[in-house]
GROMACS .gro file of C-alpha atoms in nm:
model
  388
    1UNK     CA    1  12.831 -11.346 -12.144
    2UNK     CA    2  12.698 -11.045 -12.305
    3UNK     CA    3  12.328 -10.893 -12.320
    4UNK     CA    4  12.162 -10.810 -12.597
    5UNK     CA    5  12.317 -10.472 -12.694
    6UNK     CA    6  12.682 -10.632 -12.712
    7UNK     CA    7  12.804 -10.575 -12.339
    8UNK     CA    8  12.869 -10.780 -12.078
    9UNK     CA    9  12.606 -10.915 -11.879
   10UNK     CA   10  12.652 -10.798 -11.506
   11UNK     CA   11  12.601 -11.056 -11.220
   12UNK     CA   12  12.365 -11.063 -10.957
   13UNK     CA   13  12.480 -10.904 -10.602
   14UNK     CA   14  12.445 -11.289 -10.459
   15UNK     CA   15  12.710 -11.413 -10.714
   16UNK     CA   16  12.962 -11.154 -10.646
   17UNK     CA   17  12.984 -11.191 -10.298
   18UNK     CA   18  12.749 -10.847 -10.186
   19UNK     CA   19  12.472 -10.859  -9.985
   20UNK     CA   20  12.159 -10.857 -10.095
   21UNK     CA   21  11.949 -10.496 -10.051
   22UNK     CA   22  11.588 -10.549  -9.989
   23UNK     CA   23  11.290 -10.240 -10.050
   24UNK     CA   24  11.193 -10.207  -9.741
   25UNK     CA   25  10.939  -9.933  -9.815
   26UNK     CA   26  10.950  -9.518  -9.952
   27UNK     CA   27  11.293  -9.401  -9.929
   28UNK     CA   28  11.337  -9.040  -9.735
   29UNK     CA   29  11.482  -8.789  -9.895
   30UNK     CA   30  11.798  -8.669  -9.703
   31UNK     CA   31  11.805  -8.258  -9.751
   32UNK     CA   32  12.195  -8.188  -9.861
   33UNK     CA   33  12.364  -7.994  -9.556
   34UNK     CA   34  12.371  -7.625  -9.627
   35UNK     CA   35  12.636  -7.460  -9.676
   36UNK     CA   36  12.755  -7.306  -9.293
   37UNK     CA   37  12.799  -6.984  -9.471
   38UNK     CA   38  12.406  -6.928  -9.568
   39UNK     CA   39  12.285  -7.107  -9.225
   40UNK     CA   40  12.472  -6.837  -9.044
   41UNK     CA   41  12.332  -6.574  -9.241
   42UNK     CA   42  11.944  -6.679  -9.196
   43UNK     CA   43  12.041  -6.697  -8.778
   44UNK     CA   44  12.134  -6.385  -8.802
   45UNK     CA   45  11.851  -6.229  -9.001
   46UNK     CA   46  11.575  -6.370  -8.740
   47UNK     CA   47  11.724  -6.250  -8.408
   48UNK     CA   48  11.599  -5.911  -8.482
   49UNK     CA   49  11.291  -5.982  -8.580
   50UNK     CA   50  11.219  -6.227  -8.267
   51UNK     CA   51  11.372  -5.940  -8.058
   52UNK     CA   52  11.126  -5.639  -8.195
   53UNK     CA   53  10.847  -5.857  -8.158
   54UNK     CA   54  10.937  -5.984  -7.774
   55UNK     CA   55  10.909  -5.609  -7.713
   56UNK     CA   56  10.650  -5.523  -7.877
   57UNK     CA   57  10.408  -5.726  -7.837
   58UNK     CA   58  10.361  -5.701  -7.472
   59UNK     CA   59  10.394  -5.333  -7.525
   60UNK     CA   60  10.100  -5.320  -7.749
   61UNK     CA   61   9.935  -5.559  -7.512
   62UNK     CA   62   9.988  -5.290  -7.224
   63UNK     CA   63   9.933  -4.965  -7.458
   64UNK     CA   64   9.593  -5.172  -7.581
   65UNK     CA   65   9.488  -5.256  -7.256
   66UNK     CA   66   9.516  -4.902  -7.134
   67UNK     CA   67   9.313  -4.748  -7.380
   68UNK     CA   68   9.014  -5.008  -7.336
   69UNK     CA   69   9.002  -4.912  -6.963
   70UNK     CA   70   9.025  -4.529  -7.076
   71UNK     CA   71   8.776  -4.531  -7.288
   72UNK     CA   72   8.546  -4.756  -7.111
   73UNK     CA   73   8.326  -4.687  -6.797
   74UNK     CA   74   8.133  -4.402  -6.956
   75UNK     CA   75   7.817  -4.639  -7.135
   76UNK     CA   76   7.633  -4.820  -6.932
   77UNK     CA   77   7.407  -5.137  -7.081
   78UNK     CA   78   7.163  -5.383  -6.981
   79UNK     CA   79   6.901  -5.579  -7.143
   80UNK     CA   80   6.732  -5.640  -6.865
   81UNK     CA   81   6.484  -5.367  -6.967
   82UNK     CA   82   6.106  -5.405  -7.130
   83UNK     CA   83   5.897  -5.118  -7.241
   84UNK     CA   84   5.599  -5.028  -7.032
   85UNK     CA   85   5.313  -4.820  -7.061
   86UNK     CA   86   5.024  -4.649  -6.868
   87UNK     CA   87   4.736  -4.979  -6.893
   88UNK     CA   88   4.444  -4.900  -6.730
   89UNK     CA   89   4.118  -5.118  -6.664
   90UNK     CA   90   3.771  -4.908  -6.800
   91UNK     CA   91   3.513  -4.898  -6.553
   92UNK     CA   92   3.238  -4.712  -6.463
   93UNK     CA   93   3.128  -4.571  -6.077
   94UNK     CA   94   2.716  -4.638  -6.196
   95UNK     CA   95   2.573  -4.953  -6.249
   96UNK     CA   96   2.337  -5.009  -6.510
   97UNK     CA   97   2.268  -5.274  -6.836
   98UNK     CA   98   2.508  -5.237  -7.130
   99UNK     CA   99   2.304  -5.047  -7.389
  100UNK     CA  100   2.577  -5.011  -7.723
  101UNK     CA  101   2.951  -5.070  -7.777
  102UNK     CA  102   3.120  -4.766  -7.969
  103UNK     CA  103   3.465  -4.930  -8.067
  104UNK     CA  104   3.597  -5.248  -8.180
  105UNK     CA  105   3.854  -5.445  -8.065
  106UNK     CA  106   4.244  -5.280  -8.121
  107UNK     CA  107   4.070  -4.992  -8.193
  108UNK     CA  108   4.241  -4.676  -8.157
  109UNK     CA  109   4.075  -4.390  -7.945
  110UNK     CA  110   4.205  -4.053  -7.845
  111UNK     CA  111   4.071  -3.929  -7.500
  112UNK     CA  112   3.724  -3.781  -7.452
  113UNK     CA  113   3.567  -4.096  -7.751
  114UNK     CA  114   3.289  -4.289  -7.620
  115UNK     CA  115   3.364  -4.624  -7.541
  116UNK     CA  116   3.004  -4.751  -7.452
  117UNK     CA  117   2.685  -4.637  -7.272
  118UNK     CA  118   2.458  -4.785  -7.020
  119UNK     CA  119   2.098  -4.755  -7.008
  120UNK     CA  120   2.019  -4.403  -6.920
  121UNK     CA  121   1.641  -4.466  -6.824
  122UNK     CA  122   1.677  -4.532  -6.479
  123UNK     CA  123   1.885  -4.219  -6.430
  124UNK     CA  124   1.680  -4.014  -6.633
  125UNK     CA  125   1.367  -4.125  -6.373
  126UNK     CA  126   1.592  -4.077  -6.051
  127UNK     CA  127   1.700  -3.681  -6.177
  128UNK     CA  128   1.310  -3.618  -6.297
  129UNK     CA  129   1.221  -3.728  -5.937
  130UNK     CA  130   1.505  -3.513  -5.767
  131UNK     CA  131   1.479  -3.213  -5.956
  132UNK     CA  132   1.071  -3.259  -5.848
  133UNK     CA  133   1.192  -3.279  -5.460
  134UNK     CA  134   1.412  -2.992  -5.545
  135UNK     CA  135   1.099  -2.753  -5.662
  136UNK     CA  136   0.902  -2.883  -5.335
  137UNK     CA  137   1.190  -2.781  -5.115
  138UNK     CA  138   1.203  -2.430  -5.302
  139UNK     CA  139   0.811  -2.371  -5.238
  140UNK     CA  140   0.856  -2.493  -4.900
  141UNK     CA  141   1.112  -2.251  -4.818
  142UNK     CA  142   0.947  -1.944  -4.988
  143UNK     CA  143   0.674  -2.049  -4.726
  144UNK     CA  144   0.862  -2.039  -4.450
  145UNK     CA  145   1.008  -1.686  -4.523
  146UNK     CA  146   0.657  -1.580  -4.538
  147UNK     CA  147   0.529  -1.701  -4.263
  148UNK     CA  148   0.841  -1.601  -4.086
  149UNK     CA  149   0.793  -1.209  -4.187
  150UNK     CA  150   0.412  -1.247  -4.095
  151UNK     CA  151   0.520  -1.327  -3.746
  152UNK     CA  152   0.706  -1.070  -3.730
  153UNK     CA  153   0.459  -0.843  -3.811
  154UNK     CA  154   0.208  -1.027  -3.569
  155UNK     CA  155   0.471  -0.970  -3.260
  156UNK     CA  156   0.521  -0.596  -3.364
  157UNK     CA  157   0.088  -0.576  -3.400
  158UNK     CA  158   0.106  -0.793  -3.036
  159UNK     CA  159   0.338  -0.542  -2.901
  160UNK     CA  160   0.137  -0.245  -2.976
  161UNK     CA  161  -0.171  -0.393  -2.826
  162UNK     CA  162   0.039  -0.463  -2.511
  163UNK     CA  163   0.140  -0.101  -2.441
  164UNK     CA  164  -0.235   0.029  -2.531
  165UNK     CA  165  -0.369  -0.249  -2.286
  166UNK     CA  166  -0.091  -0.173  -2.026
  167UNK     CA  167  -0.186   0.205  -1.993
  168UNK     CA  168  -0.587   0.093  -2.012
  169UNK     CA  169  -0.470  -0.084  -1.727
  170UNK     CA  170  -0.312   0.179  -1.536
  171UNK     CA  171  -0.596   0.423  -1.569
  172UNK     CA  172  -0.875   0.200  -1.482
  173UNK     CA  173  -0.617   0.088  -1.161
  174UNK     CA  174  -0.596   0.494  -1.084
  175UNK     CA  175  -0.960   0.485  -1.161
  176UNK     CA  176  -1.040   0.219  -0.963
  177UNK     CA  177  -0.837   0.398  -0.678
  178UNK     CA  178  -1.062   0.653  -0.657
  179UNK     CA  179  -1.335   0.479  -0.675
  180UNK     CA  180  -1.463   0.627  -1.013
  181UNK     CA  181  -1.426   0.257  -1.216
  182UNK     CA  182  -1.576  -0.042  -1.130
  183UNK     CA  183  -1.386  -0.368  -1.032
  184UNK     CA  184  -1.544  -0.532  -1.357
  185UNK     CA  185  -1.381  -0.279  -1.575
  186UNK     CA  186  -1.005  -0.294  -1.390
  187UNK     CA  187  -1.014  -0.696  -1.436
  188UNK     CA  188  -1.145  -0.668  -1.794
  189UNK     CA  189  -0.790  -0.448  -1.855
  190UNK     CA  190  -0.565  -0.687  -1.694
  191UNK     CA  191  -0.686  -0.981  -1.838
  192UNK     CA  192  -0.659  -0.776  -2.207
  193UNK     CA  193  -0.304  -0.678  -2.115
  194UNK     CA  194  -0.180  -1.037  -2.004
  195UNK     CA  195  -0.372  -1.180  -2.334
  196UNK     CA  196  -0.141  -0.911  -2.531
  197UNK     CA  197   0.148  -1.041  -2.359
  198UNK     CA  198   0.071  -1.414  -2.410
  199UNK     CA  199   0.043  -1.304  -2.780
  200UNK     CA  200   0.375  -1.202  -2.805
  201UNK     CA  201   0.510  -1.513  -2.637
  202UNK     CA  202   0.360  -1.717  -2.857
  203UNK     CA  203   0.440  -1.519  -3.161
  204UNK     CA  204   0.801  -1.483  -3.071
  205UNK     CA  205   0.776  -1.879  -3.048
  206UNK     CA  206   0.657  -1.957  -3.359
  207UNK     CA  207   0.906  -1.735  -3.481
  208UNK     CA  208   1.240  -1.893  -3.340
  209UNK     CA  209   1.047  -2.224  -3.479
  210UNK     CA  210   1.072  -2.041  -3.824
  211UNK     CA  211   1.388  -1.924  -3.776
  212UNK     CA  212   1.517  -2.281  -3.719
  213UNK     CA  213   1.369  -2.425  -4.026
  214UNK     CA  214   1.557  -2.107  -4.249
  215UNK     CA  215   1.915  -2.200  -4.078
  216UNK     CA  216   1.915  -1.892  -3.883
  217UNK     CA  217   1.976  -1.704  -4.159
  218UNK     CA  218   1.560  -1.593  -4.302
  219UNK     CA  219   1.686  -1.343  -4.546
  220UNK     CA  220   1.867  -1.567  -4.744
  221UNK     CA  221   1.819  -1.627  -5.096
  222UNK     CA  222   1.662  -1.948  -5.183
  223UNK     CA  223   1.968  -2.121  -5.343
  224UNK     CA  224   2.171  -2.078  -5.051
  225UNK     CA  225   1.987  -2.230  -4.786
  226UNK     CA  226   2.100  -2.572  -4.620
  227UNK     CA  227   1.779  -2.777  -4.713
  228UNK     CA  228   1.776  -2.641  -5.059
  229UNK     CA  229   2.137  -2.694  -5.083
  230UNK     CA  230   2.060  -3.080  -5.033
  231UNK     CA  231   1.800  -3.122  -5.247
  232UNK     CA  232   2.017  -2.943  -5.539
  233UNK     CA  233   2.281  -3.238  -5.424
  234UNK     CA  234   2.040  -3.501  -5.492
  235UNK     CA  235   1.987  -3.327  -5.847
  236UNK     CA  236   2.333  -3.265  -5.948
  237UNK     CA  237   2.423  -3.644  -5.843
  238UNK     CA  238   2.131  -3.749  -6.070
  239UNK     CA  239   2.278  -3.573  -6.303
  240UNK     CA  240   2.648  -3.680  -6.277
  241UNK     CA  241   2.514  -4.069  -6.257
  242UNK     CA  242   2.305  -3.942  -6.600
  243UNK     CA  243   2.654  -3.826  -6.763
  244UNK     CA  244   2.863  -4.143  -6.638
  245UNK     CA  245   2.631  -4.370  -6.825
  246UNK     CA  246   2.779  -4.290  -7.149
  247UNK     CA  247   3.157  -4.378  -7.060
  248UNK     CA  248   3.406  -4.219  -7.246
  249UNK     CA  249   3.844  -4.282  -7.271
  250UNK     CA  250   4.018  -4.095  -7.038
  251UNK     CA  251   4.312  -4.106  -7.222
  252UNK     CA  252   4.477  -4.201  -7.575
  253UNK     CA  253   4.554  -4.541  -7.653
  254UNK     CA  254   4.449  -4.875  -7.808
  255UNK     CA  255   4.107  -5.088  -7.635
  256UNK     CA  256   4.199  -5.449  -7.608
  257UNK     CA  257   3.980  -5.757  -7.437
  258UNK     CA  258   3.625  -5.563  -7.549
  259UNK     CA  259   3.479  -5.904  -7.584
  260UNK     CA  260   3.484  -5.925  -7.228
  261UNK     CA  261   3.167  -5.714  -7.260
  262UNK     CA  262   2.877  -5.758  -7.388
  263UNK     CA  263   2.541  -5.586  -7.553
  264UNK     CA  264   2.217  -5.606  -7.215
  265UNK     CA  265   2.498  -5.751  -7.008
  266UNK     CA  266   2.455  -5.599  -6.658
  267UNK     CA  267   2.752  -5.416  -6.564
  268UNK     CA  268   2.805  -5.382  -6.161
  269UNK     CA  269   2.986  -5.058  -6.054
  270UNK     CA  270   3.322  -5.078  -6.058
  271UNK     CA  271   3.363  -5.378  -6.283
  272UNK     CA  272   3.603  -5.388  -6.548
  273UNK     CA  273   3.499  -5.365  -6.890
  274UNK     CA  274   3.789  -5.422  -7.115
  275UNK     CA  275   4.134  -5.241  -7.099
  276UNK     CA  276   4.276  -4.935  -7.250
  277UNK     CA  277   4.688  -4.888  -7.318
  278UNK     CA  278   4.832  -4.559  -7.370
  279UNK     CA  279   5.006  -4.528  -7.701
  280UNK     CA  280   5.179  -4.235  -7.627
  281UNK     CA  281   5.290  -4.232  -7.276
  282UNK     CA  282   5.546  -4.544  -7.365
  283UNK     CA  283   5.859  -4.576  -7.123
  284UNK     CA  284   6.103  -4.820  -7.084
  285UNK     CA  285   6.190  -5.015  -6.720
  286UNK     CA  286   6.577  -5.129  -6.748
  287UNK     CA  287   6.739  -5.291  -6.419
  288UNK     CA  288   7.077  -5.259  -6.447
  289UNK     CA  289   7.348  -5.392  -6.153
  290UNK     CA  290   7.382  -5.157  -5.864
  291UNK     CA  291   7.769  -5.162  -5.986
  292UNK     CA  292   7.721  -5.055  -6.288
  293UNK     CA  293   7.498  -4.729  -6.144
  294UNK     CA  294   7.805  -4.519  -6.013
  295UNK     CA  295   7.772  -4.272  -6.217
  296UNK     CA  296   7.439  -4.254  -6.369
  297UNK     CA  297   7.233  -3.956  -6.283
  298UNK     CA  298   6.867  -3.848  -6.389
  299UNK     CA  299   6.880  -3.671  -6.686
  300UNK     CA  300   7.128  -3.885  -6.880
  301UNK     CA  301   7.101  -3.916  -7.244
  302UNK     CA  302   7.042  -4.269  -7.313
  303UNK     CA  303   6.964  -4.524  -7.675
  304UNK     CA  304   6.675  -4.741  -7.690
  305UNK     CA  305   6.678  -5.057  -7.965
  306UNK     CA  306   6.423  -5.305  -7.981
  307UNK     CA  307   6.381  -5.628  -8.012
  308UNK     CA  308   6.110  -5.613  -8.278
  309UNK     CA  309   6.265  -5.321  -8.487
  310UNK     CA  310   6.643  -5.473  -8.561
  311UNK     CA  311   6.860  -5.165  -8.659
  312UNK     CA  312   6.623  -4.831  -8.548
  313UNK     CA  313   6.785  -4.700  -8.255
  314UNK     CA  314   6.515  -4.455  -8.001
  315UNK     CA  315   6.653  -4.140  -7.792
  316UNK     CA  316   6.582  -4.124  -7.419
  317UNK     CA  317   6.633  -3.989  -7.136
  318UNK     CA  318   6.690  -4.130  -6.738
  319UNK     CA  319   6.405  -3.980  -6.588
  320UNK     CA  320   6.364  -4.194  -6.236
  321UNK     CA  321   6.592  -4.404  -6.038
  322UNK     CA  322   6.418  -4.641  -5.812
  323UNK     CA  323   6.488  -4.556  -5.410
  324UNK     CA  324   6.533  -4.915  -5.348
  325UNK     CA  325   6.599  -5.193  -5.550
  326UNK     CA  326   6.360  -5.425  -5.705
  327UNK     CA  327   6.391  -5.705  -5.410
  328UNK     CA  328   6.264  -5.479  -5.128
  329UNK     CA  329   5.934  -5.466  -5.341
  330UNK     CA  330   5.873  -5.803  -5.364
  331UNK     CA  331   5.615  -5.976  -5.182
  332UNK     CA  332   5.909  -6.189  -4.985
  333UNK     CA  333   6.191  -5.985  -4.940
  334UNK     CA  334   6.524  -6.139  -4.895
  335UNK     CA  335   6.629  -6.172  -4.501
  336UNK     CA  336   6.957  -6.138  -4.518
  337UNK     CA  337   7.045  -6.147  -4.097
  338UNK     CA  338   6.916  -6.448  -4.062
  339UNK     CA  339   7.021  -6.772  -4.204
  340UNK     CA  340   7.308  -6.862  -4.440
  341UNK     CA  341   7.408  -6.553  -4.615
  342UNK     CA  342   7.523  -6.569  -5.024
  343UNK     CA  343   7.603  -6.200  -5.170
  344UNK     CA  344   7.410  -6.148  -5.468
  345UNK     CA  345   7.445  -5.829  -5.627
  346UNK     CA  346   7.078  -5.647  -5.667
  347UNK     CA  347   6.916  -5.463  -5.986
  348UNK     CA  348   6.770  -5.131  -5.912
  349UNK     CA  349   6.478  -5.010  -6.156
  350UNK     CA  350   6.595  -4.726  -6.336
  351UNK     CA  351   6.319  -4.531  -6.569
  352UNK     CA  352   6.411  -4.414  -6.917
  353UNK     CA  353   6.174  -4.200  -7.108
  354UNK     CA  354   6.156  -4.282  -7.515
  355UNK     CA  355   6.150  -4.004  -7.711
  356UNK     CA  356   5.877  -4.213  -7.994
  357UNK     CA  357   5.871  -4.034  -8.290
  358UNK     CA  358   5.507  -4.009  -8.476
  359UNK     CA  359   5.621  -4.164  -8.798
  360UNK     CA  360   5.814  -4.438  -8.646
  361UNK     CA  361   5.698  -4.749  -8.517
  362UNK     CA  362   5.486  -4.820  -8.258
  363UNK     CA  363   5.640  -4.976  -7.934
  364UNK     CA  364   5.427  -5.177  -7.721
  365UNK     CA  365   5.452  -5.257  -7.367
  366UNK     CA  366   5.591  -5.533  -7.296
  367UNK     CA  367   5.891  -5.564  -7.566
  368UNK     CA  368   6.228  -5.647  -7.463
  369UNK     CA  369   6.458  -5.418  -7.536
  370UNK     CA  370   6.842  -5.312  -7.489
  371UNK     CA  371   6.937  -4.965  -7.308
  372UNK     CA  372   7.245  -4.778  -7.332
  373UNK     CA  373   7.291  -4.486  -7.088
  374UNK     CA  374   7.561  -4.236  -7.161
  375UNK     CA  375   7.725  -4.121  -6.838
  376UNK     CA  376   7.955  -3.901  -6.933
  377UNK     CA  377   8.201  -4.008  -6.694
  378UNK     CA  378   8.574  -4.021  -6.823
  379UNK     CA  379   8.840  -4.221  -6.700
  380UNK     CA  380   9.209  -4.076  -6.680
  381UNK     CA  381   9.548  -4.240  -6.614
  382UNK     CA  382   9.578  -4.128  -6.268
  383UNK     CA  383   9.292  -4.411  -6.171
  384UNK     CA  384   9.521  -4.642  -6.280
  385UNK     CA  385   9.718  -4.599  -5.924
  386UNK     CA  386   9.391  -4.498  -5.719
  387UNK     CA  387   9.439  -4.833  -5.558
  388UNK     CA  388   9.808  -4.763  -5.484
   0.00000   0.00000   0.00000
């Protein structure tokens, strides 16, 4: 039989006798054997190259690894570090009634501004009433002097009347030997004599009493006497508790919390009004490990970047390392002889001092921060067998 083009039509595999072949799914593709010649060739092109890089790559490994330990050790990091400043708490040693508030809250004040006054009446009264006690004392000691000088004069007046009435009373006793002066007349000149004497004993007394009153020292001035001494105390304390009623900033820096006090609010001695942080005394507290301290000194240069100012990097300087580390001023510090014992390794405080430029920005205490300290330590190949 033949198909439609004229040729013989072919038989199924059933009818002549071969088996039939089933798809059984994707046929593989079976890559043609290459030729031994090329095979050998591409074997012998890759033994080199697997050979270089056996030795190399460890070697770079080792020569890599070398010049990370040489090169490290010097810098020594931690961001265990915040910046601090000098906070203080404004008070006042007087107590009195809050008379005006001179700044404003986040207010910036340089030292020597007023931050408020008190009520300067009652301080005003207590100076008008010592400087008063002052003038009293001053009279009172100008009277003394004077009276002290007129006794003086009265025992040299006594003492003259003394040696007239002694030699009255010798020549009325020669006199009265003789029997030329009457008894009358020889008892009339001892009794003036002994009054004369008596004079000068009680002159003399009144004197020392003087004396005592003017220190011991009667020809003093006025101002340097002990009781006038006191009373000027009493007047220059008036005055100093007249001065600390208007309270001023001891130092630069920024008020915070001023609503804590207010306007005929009576403010106790001592009391905190609101707080005061430096602006310009700024330092940074970093605690590094104690094993990463071998080999920083005071004095080392160091880089400050903060958290709040992403890219601007701050000089400083390492100018304190803590005695101890932070544990042994705690309130609980660790006891390490007694019970069970874990080794932790301890952070000692080390100070660095920011160099704060006036046109950058501001740095507050309390920011975190990240320090870098620059040792200047440099490894060398030798420590590589220190251990040996």
């Amino acid at each position: 039989m033949a198909d439609g083009d004229g040729g013989a039509l072919r038989k199924p595999p059933q009818a002549r006798g071969e088996p039939e072949q089933r798809d059984t799914g994707p046929k593989k593709l079976v890559e043609a054997p290459m030729p031994p010649t090329r095979a050998r060739k591409r074997i012998v092109k890759r033994r080199p190259t697997r050979m270089i890089l056996l030795l190399l790559g460890p070697l770079v490994v080792i020569v890599g690894g070398i010049y990370v330990y040489l090169s490290g050790g010097r810098y020594v990091g931690t961001d265990n570090a915040y910046i601090q400043a000098d906070k203080l708490t404004v008070t006042t040693d007087v107590s009195g009634v809050v008379a005006s508030i001179e700044v404003k809250e986040g207010q910036l004040v340089k030292a020597g501004d007023v931050l408020f006054k008190l009520d300067e009446e009652p301080f005003r009264i207590a100076l008008n009433g010592a400087q008063a006690q002052l003038a009293v004392v001053g009279a009172d000691l100008a009277a003394q002097q004077a009276n002290y000088r007129e006794k003086l004069a009265d025992i040299k007046r006594a003492e003259a009347d003394l040696d007239f009435y002694n030699r009255e009373f010798d020549r009325q006793s020669s006199l009265a030997g003789r029997g030329i002066a009457s008894q009358a007349t020889l008892d009339t000149a001892r009794r003036n004599r002994d009054s004369a004497q008596q004079s000068i004993d009680a002159f003399q007394q009144q004197a020392a009493a003087l004396l005592a009153q003017l220190g011991g020292a009667p020809n003093l001035p006025l101002d340097q006497q002990a009781r006038y001494k006191q009373a000027q105390a009493v007047v220059d304390t008036a005055q100093r508790n007249l001065r600390r009623a208007v309270v001023t900033a001891p130092i630069s820096g920024i008020v915070t919390n001023v609503k804590k006090l207010q306007l005929g609010q009576y403010l106790p001695a001592a009391q905190g009004a609101f707080n005061l942080v430096s602006n310009d005394l700024v330092w940074v507290d970093a605690n590094p490990k104690e094993t990463d301290l071998t080999y920083v000194k005071l004095g080392d240069k160091a880089t400050v970047t903060v958290d709040s100012y992403p890219g601007r990097a701050f000089d400083a300087t390492v100018c304190s390392i803590s005695p101890a580390t932070g544990a042994e001023f705690s309130l609980l510090p660790a006891q390490n002889s007694s019970g069970n014992w874990v080794k932790v390794v301890q952070r000692i405080p080390v100070r660095v001092c920011v160099d704060q430029p006036q046109d950058g920005p501001r740095l507050r205490a309390g920011m975190s921060v990240v320090v870098e300290i620059d040792t200047g330590h440099q490894r060398h190949f030798s420590d590589l067998f220190s251990w040996l």
